[in-house]
Amino acid sequence: MAEEMGDKVLVFSQSLISLDLIEDFLELANRAKKKGKPSPYKGKGNWLKNVDYFRLDGSTSALTRKKWAESFNNPRKFRGRLFLISTRAGSLGINLVAANRVIIFDASWNPSYDIQSIFRVYRFGQEKPAFVYRFLAQGTMEEKIYDRQVTKLSLSFRVVDQQQIERHFTMNELTELYTFEPDQLDDPTSEKKKKRATPMLPKDPILANLLHSSKEQIVSYHEHDSLLDHKEEEALSEEDRKAAWVEYEAEKKGLSVPLNQPSHSTESSEGFDTHLNGLSGMTHPQLQKLISQGRQKMLECSKALNSIPRLTLKENFEKVEKEYPTMSKENVFVLAHRRHNIIQEKLKHWEAVYQDTLRKHQARLAYVHKVIRNMKPQERQIGKAYEANAVRRGLSKDEAEKAVANGPSEANTLSPYQQPGRGPARQTQLNEGSPSTSSVTS
């Protein structure tokens, strides 16, 4: 599938035996294809060493290492699409940005090795979205090693970055390295198999396809970062997850099934009315500042709405087809349909936000005008006088509004020659010829 999308893959393993085994499978698939026999490899290419795939371990010389990396990164060489790498030998000092998919074949005791392996592709020069797959054998020590990885990273975030990370594993679970109690998922009558939760629909179409087509071989999956940071997707209910998979299956068939998602949350009308009632106690400058803030929010919502590309399904299809020229028509349609749905959801969300912000701004504006009309003439005159005085002192309009935000109470801190309506202050400003002079005289 990655081959169809034009994506290259790196495979990192701690064990040279594992790399040998992967090479044996590639050679077996190549021989079976040449003889016309059934092969686990469904692609159109071959698997010749140092042509279609490369292997880097401790025995690879520095010169050969550089030569293979340059060949792998060459965009004109489409055949070189897989790199088998020993984690200790190739997790540092090599740039392989031609690949955008990384497979961590086995977990390391030290999480920094796996992180450095990921950074062979997730670095400057990468032009595609990067995907990382961490393989774990269920019920083996690999699970314990991975759990300890998460615990070490969580501790690092808490101590160094002062972040609060949820503790996912107990000390007993971490210390019992040799306990082997796998879920009996190969048993069709297993209760655990019947109670398996519906997995989250991944954003990666290749992983979604694997989860859909290999349900019996994949026990479960989760996003690694979700164990180190809170994400909203984790709060989805079982029904929401099933609905997402129904939509995915419908997209593969060329159908469109609406997914029930919570609408944009807005504050209640009762809470907003209470907010409006509180405006009556504000001063004239404070009300003006509130209106300016409302206009700024409107501008931000408008910019966010206009920044979303308005592409039709056909335009999305053409764009995906251009990005992945070797992908099959079916997968192009699925990916284009997913992108189109995401754009439509964003448009719907931001249109709702914009309309809600507009409604509140208009209501707030009308109420502010009402409050100003009900003010005593003397209060309105004082508020405007203080604002004009701040402008004459050389402040911009925003600075003037900020300077008089506390209304008449700030008058007590001004000198006699800064009081509104005093002749000497006005005379001084005119003689100095400050930039605000023209605005005062006009």
Short mmCIF file of C-alpha atoms in Angstrom, two decimals, residues 88-379:
data_model
loop_
_atom_site.label_atom_id
_atom_site.label_comp_id
_atom_site.label_asym_id
_atom_site.label_seq_id
_atom_site.Cartn_x
_atom_site.Cartn_y
_atom_site.Cartn_z
CA ARG A 88 22.08 0.79 17.38
CA ALA A 89 23.94 1.31 14.10
CA GLY A 90 21.55 3.61 12.23
CA SER A 91 19.48 5.58 14.73
CA LEU A 92 22.00 8.44 14.64
CA GLY A 93 24.02 10.32 12.03
CA ILE A 94 22.01 9.53 8.91
CA ASN A 95 19.43 11.54 6.96
CA LEU A 96 16.70 9.53 5.20
CA VAL A 97 13.97 12.10 4.53
CA ALA A 98 12.98 10.32 1.31
CA ALA A 99 11.05 7.96 3.58
CA ASN A 100 8.03 9.12 5.55
CA ARG A 101 7.03 5.86 7.23
CA VAL A 102 9.00 4.27 10.07
CA ILE A 103 8.43 0.82 11.57
CA ILE A 104 9.89 0.20 15.04
CA PHE A 105 9.97 -3.58 14.80
CA ASP A 106 10.79 -4.14 18.48
CA ALA A 107 10.84 -1.86 21.51
CA SER A 108 14.11 -0.74 23.11
CA TRP A 109 14.79 -0.55 26.84
CA ASN A 110 16.04 2.98 26.28
CA PRO A 111 13.26 5.06 24.64
CA SER A 112 15.80 7.53 23.24
CA TYR A 113 16.96 4.91 20.68
CA ASP A 114 13.45 4.65 19.22
CA ILE A 115 12.96 8.42 19.31
CA GLN A 116 16.24 8.99 17.46
CA SER A 117 15.20 6.38 14.89
CA ILE A 118 12.03 8.37 14.20
CA PHE A 119 14.08 11.51 13.66
CA ARG A 120 15.81 9.94 10.64
CA VAL A 121 12.68 10.97 8.67
CA TYR A 122 10.96 13.52 10.93
CA ARG A 123 13.41 16.34 10.36
CA PHE A 124 14.16 19.35 8.13
CA GLY A 125 13.69 18.44 4.49
CA GLN A 126 10.71 16.15 5.03
CA GLU A 127 7.96 17.11 2.57
CA LYS A 128 5.32 14.50 3.48
CA PRO A 129 3.37 13.64 6.63
CA ALA A 130 5.43 11.19 8.72
CA PHE A 131 3.90 8.03 10.19
CA VAL A 132 5.46 5.78 12.85
CA TYR A 133 4.38 2.21 13.60
CA ARG A 134 5.55 0.48 16.79
CA PHE A 135 5.12 -3.31 16.64
CA LEU A 136 4.54 -5.28 19.85
CA ALA A 137 3.94 -9.00 20.31
CA GLN A 138 0.97 -9.46 22.61
CA GLY A 139 1.60 -11.26 25.89
CA THR A 140 5.42 -11.11 25.64
CA MET A 141 8.14 -9.12 27.41
CA GLU A 142 7.92 -6.57 24.58
CA GLU A 143 4.75 -5.22 26.14
CA LYS A 144 6.54 -4.74 29.48
CA ILE A 145 9.47 -3.02 27.78
CA TYR A 146 7.11 -0.66 26.00
CA ASP A 147 5.22 0.06 29.23
CA ARG A 148 8.51 0.98 30.88
CA GLN A 149 9.30 3.25 27.93
CA VAL A 150 6.07 5.16 28.51
CA THR A 151 6.79 5.38 32.25
CA LYS A 152 10.32 6.73 31.64
CA LEU A 153 9.07 9.33 29.15
CA SER A 154 6.26 10.35 31.51
CA LEU A 155 8.78 10.81 34.33
CA SER A 156 10.95 12.91 32.02
CA PHE A 157 8.02 15.15 31.08
CA ARG A 158 7.01 15.57 34.72
CA VAL A 159 10.51 16.39 35.98
CA VAL A 160 12.06 18.31 33.06
CA ASP A 161 9.03 19.90 31.39
CA GLN A 162 6.87 20.04 34.54
CA GLN A 163 3.92 18.48 32.73
CA GLN A 164 1.25 16.42 34.45
CA ILE A 165 1.11 13.05 32.70
CA GLU A 166 -1.34 10.37 33.74
CA ARG A 167 0.22 7.25 35.27
CA HIS A 168 -0.91 4.35 33.09
CA PHE A 169 0.94 1.44 34.73
CA THR A 170 1.46 0.27 38.31
CA MET A 171 4.82 -0.83 39.73
CA ASN A 172 3.57 -4.43 39.97
CA GLU A 173 2.76 -4.44 36.25
CA LEU A 174 6.20 -3.10 35.41
CA THR A 175 8.14 -5.51 37.63
CA GLU A 176 6.37 -8.68 36.44
CA LEU A 177 8.49 -9.07 33.31
CA TYR A 178 8.12 -12.81 32.96
CA THR A 179 4.35 -13.11 33.29
CA PHE A 180 2.77 -14.52 30.13
CA GLU A 181 -1.00 -14.09 30.11
CA PRO A 182 -2.10 -13.24 26.56
CA ASP A 183 -5.74 -12.68 25.66
CA GLN A 184 -6.97 -15.84 23.99
CA LEU A 185 -8.08 -14.06 20.85
CA ASP A 186 -7.41 -17.08 18.65
CA ASP A 187 -10.22 -18.88 20.48
CA PRO A 188 -13.54 -18.08 18.72
CA THR A 189 -15.45 -18.65 21.98
CA SER A 190 -13.21 -16.32 24.00
CA GLU A 191 -15.12 -13.80 26.09
CA LYS A 192 -12.27 -11.29 25.74
CA LYS A 193 -12.58 -11.48 21.98
CA LYS A 194 -16.29 -10.72 22.15
CA LYS A 195 -15.70 -7.76 24.47
CA ARG A 196 -12.95 -6.13 22.42
CA ALA A 197 -13.60 -2.41 22.13
CA THR A 198 -13.96 -0.84 18.70
CA PRO A 199 -10.63 0.84 17.90
CA MET A 200 -10.33 4.52 17.06
CA LEU A 201 -10.45 5.27 13.34
CA PRO A 202 -6.85 6.29 12.52
CA LYS A 203 -6.01 9.29 10.36
CA ASP A 204 -3.56 7.18 8.35
CA PRO A 205 -5.46 5.43 5.49
CA ILE A 206 -2.90 2.59 5.34
CA LEU A 207 -3.33 1.76 9.04
CA ALA A 208 -7.11 2.00 8.68
CA ASN A 209 -6.97 -0.46 5.79
CA LEU A 210 -4.78 -2.87 7.79
CA LEU A 211 -7.06 -2.72 10.82
CA HIS A 212 -10.04 -3.37 8.58
CA SER A 213 -8.54 -6.22 6.55
CA SER A 214 -6.46 -7.93 9.29
CA LYS A 215 -8.81 -7.95 12.27
CA GLU A 216 -7.75 -11.43 13.36
CA GLN A 217 -4.01 -10.67 13.37
CA ILE A 218 -4.09 -7.26 15.10
CA VAL A 219 -5.14 -7.36 18.75
CA SER A 220 -5.35 -3.60 19.28
CA TYR A 221 -3.75 -0.27 18.48
CA HIS A 222 -3.42 3.11 20.14
CA GLU A 223 -1.67 6.39 19.44
CA HIS A 224 1.62 6.54 21.34
CA ASP A 225 1.34 10.27 22.07
CA SER A 226 -2.07 9.73 23.67
CA LEU A 227 -0.30 8.06 26.63
CA LEU A 228 1.84 11.16 27.14
CA ASP A 229 -0.72 13.87 26.47
CA HIS A 230 -4.49 14.27 26.72
CA LYS A 231 -6.38 14.24 23.45
CA GLU A 232 -10.06 14.89 22.81
CA GLU A 233 -10.34 11.76 20.64
CA GLU A 234 -9.80 9.62 23.74
CA ALA A 235 -13.11 10.86 25.12
CA LEU A 236 -15.17 9.41 22.24
CA SER A 237 -17.78 6.87 23.26
CA GLU A 238 -18.04 3.34 21.89
CA GLU A 239 -20.97 4.44 19.69
CA ASP A 240 -18.92 7.31 18.24
CA ARG A 241 -16.07 4.97 17.37
CA LYS A 242 -18.41 2.51 15.64
CA ALA A 243 -20.00 5.36 13.71
CA ALA A 244 -16.56 6.48 12.51
CA TRP A 245 -15.80 2.98 11.18
CA VAL A 246 -19.21 2.82 9.45
CA GLU A 247 -18.35 6.08 7.70
CA TYR A 248 -14.94 4.71 6.69
CA GLU A 249 -16.46 1.54 5.18
CA ALA A 250 -19.07 3.64 3.37
CA GLU A 251 -16.34 5.85 1.91
CA LYS A 252 -14.55 2.80 0.52
CA LYS A 253 -17.77 1.88 -1.30
CA GLY A 254 -18.22 5.41 -2.60
CA LEU A 255 -21.08 6.24 -0.25
CA SER A 256 -21.51 9.10 2.19
CA VAL A 257 -22.81 8.47 5.69
CA PRO A 258 -23.25 11.47 8.00
CA LEU A 259 -21.33 11.10 11.23
CA ASN A 260 -23.04 12.42 14.33
CA GLN A 261 -20.64 14.78 16.01
CA PRO A 262 -21.26 17.24 18.81
CA SER A 263 -21.89 20.75 17.53
CA HIS A 264 -19.71 23.68 18.49
CA SER A 265 -20.28 24.45 22.14
CA THR A 266 -21.43 27.98 22.86
CA GLU A 267 -22.28 29.67 26.10
CA SER A 268 -25.93 29.52 27.08
CA SER A 269 -28.28 32.39 26.32
CA GLU A 270 -28.93 32.75 30.04
CA GLY A 271 -25.20 33.22 30.75
CA PHE A 272 -24.87 35.70 27.90
CA ASP A 273 -27.86 37.70 29.16
CA THR A 274 -26.22 37.88 32.58
CA HIS A 275 -23.07 39.16 30.89
CA LEU A 276 -25.06 41.88 29.10
CA ASN A 277 -26.71 42.99 32.31
CA GLY A 278 -23.26 43.49 33.83
CA LEU A 279 -22.41 46.09 31.19
CA SER A 280 -24.59 48.70 32.83
CA GLY A 281 -21.95 49.26 35.52
CA MET A 282 -19.13 49.97 33.06
CA THR A 283 -17.74 53.38 32.17
CA HIS A 284 -17.87 54.88 28.68
CA PRO A 285 -14.21 54.02 27.85
CA GLN A 286 -14.66 50.46 29.13
CA LEU A 287 -17.69 49.98 26.88
CA GLN A 288 -15.73 51.27 23.90
CA LYS A 289 -12.90 48.86 24.67
CA LEU A 290 -15.41 46.00 24.87
CA ILE A 291 -16.77 46.87 21.42
CA SER A 292 -13.21 46.95 20.01
CA GLN A 293 -12.54 43.49 21.43
CA GLY A 294 -15.75 42.21 19.83
CA ARG A 295 -14.66 43.55 16.45
CA GLN A 296 -11.28 41.83 16.87
CA LYS A 297 -12.98 38.49 17.58
CA MET A 298 -15.12 38.94 14.48
CA LEU A 299 -12.00 39.59 12.42
CA GLU A 300 -10.24 36.48 13.78
CA CYS A 301 -13.25 34.26 13.01
CA SER A 302 -13.51 35.72 9.51
CA LYS A 303 -9.81 35.06 8.84
CA ALA A 304 -10.10 31.47 10.09
CA LEU A 305 -13.14 30.87 7.88
CA ASN A 306 -11.52 32.37 4.79
CA SER A 307 -8.31 30.38 5.31
CA ILE A 308 -10.10 27.05 4.71
CA PRO A 309 -9.68 25.94 1.06
CA ARG A 310 -12.98 25.52 -0.81
CA LEU A 311 -12.19 22.46 -2.91
CA THR A 312 -14.83 20.29 -4.53
CA LEU A 313 -14.67 16.50 -4.34
CA LYS A 314 -13.42 16.44 -7.93
CA GLU A 315 -10.68 18.96 -7.16
CA ASN A 316 -9.64 16.92 -4.10
CA PHE A 317 -9.54 13.79 -6.26
CA GLU A 318 -7.29 15.51 -8.83
CA LYS A 319 -5.03 16.85 -6.06
CA VAL A 320 -4.59 13.42 -4.42
CA GLU A 321 -4.03 11.81 -7.82
CA LYS A 322 -1.27 14.34 -8.49
CA GLU A 323 0.34 13.80 -5.05
CA TYR A 324 0.26 9.99 -5.34
CA PRO A 325 0.56 9.10 -9.05
CA THR A 326 1.11 5.38 -8.37
CA MET A 327 -1.90 4.94 -6.05
CA SER A 328 -4.87 2.90 -7.26
CA LYS A 329 -8.06 4.75 -8.27
CA GLU A 330 -9.97 3.19 -5.36
CA ASN A 331 -7.52 4.41 -2.73
CA VAL A 332 -7.30 7.83 -4.39
CA PHE A 333 -11.07 8.15 -4.14
CA VAL A 334 -11.09 7.06 -0.48
CA LEU A 335 -8.38 9.56 0.48
CA ALA A 336 -9.98 12.37 -1.54
CA HIS A 337 -13.36 11.66 0.04
CA ARG A 338 -11.85 11.76 3.53
CA ARG A 339 -10.15 15.09 2.84
CA HIS A 340 -13.37 16.51 1.40
CA ASN A 341 -15.33 15.47 4.50
CA ILE A 342 -12.70 16.99 6.81
CA ILE A 343 -12.86 20.31 4.93
CA GLN A 344 -16.67 20.32 5.07
CA GLU A 345 -16.60 19.67 8.82
CA LYS A 346 -14.13 22.54 9.32
CA LEU A 347 -16.29 24.89 7.25
CA LYS A 348 -19.38 23.88 9.18
CA HIS A 349 -17.59 24.38 12.50
CA TRP A 350 -16.16 27.81 11.72
CA GLU A 351 -19.38 29.04 10.10
CA ALA A 352 -21.19 28.14 13.33
CA VAL A 353 -18.50 29.91 15.38
CA TYR A 354 -18.69 32.99 13.12
CA GLN A 355 -22.49 33.19 13.27
CA ASP A 356 -22.46 32.78 17.05
CA THR A 357 -19.77 35.46 17.46
CA LEU A 358 -21.69 37.79 15.12
CA ARG A 359 -24.94 37.30 17.02
CA LYS A 360 -23.30 38.04 20.36
CA HIS A 361 -21.41 41.04 19.00
CA GLN A 362 -24.59 42.55 17.56
CA ALA A 363 -26.48 41.95 20.81
CA ARG A 364 -23.61 43.41 22.83
CA LEU A 365 -23.39 46.42 20.50
CA ALA A 366 -27.11 47.16 20.80
CA TYR A 367 -26.98 46.85 24.58
CA VAL A 368 -23.92 49.11 24.83
CA HIS A 369 -25.68 51.82 22.81
CA LYS A 370 -28.65 51.47 25.11
CA VAL A 371 -26.43 51.82 28.19
CA ILE A 372 -24.70 54.88 26.71
CA ARG A 373 -28.05 56.51 25.90
CA ASN A 374 -29.19 55.93 29.48
CA MET A 375 -26.04 57.48 30.92
CA LYS A 376 -26.33 60.91 32.42
CA PRO A 377 -25.12 63.61 30.02
CA GLN A 378 -22.45 64.60 32.53
CA GLU A 379 -21.03 61.01 32.64
#
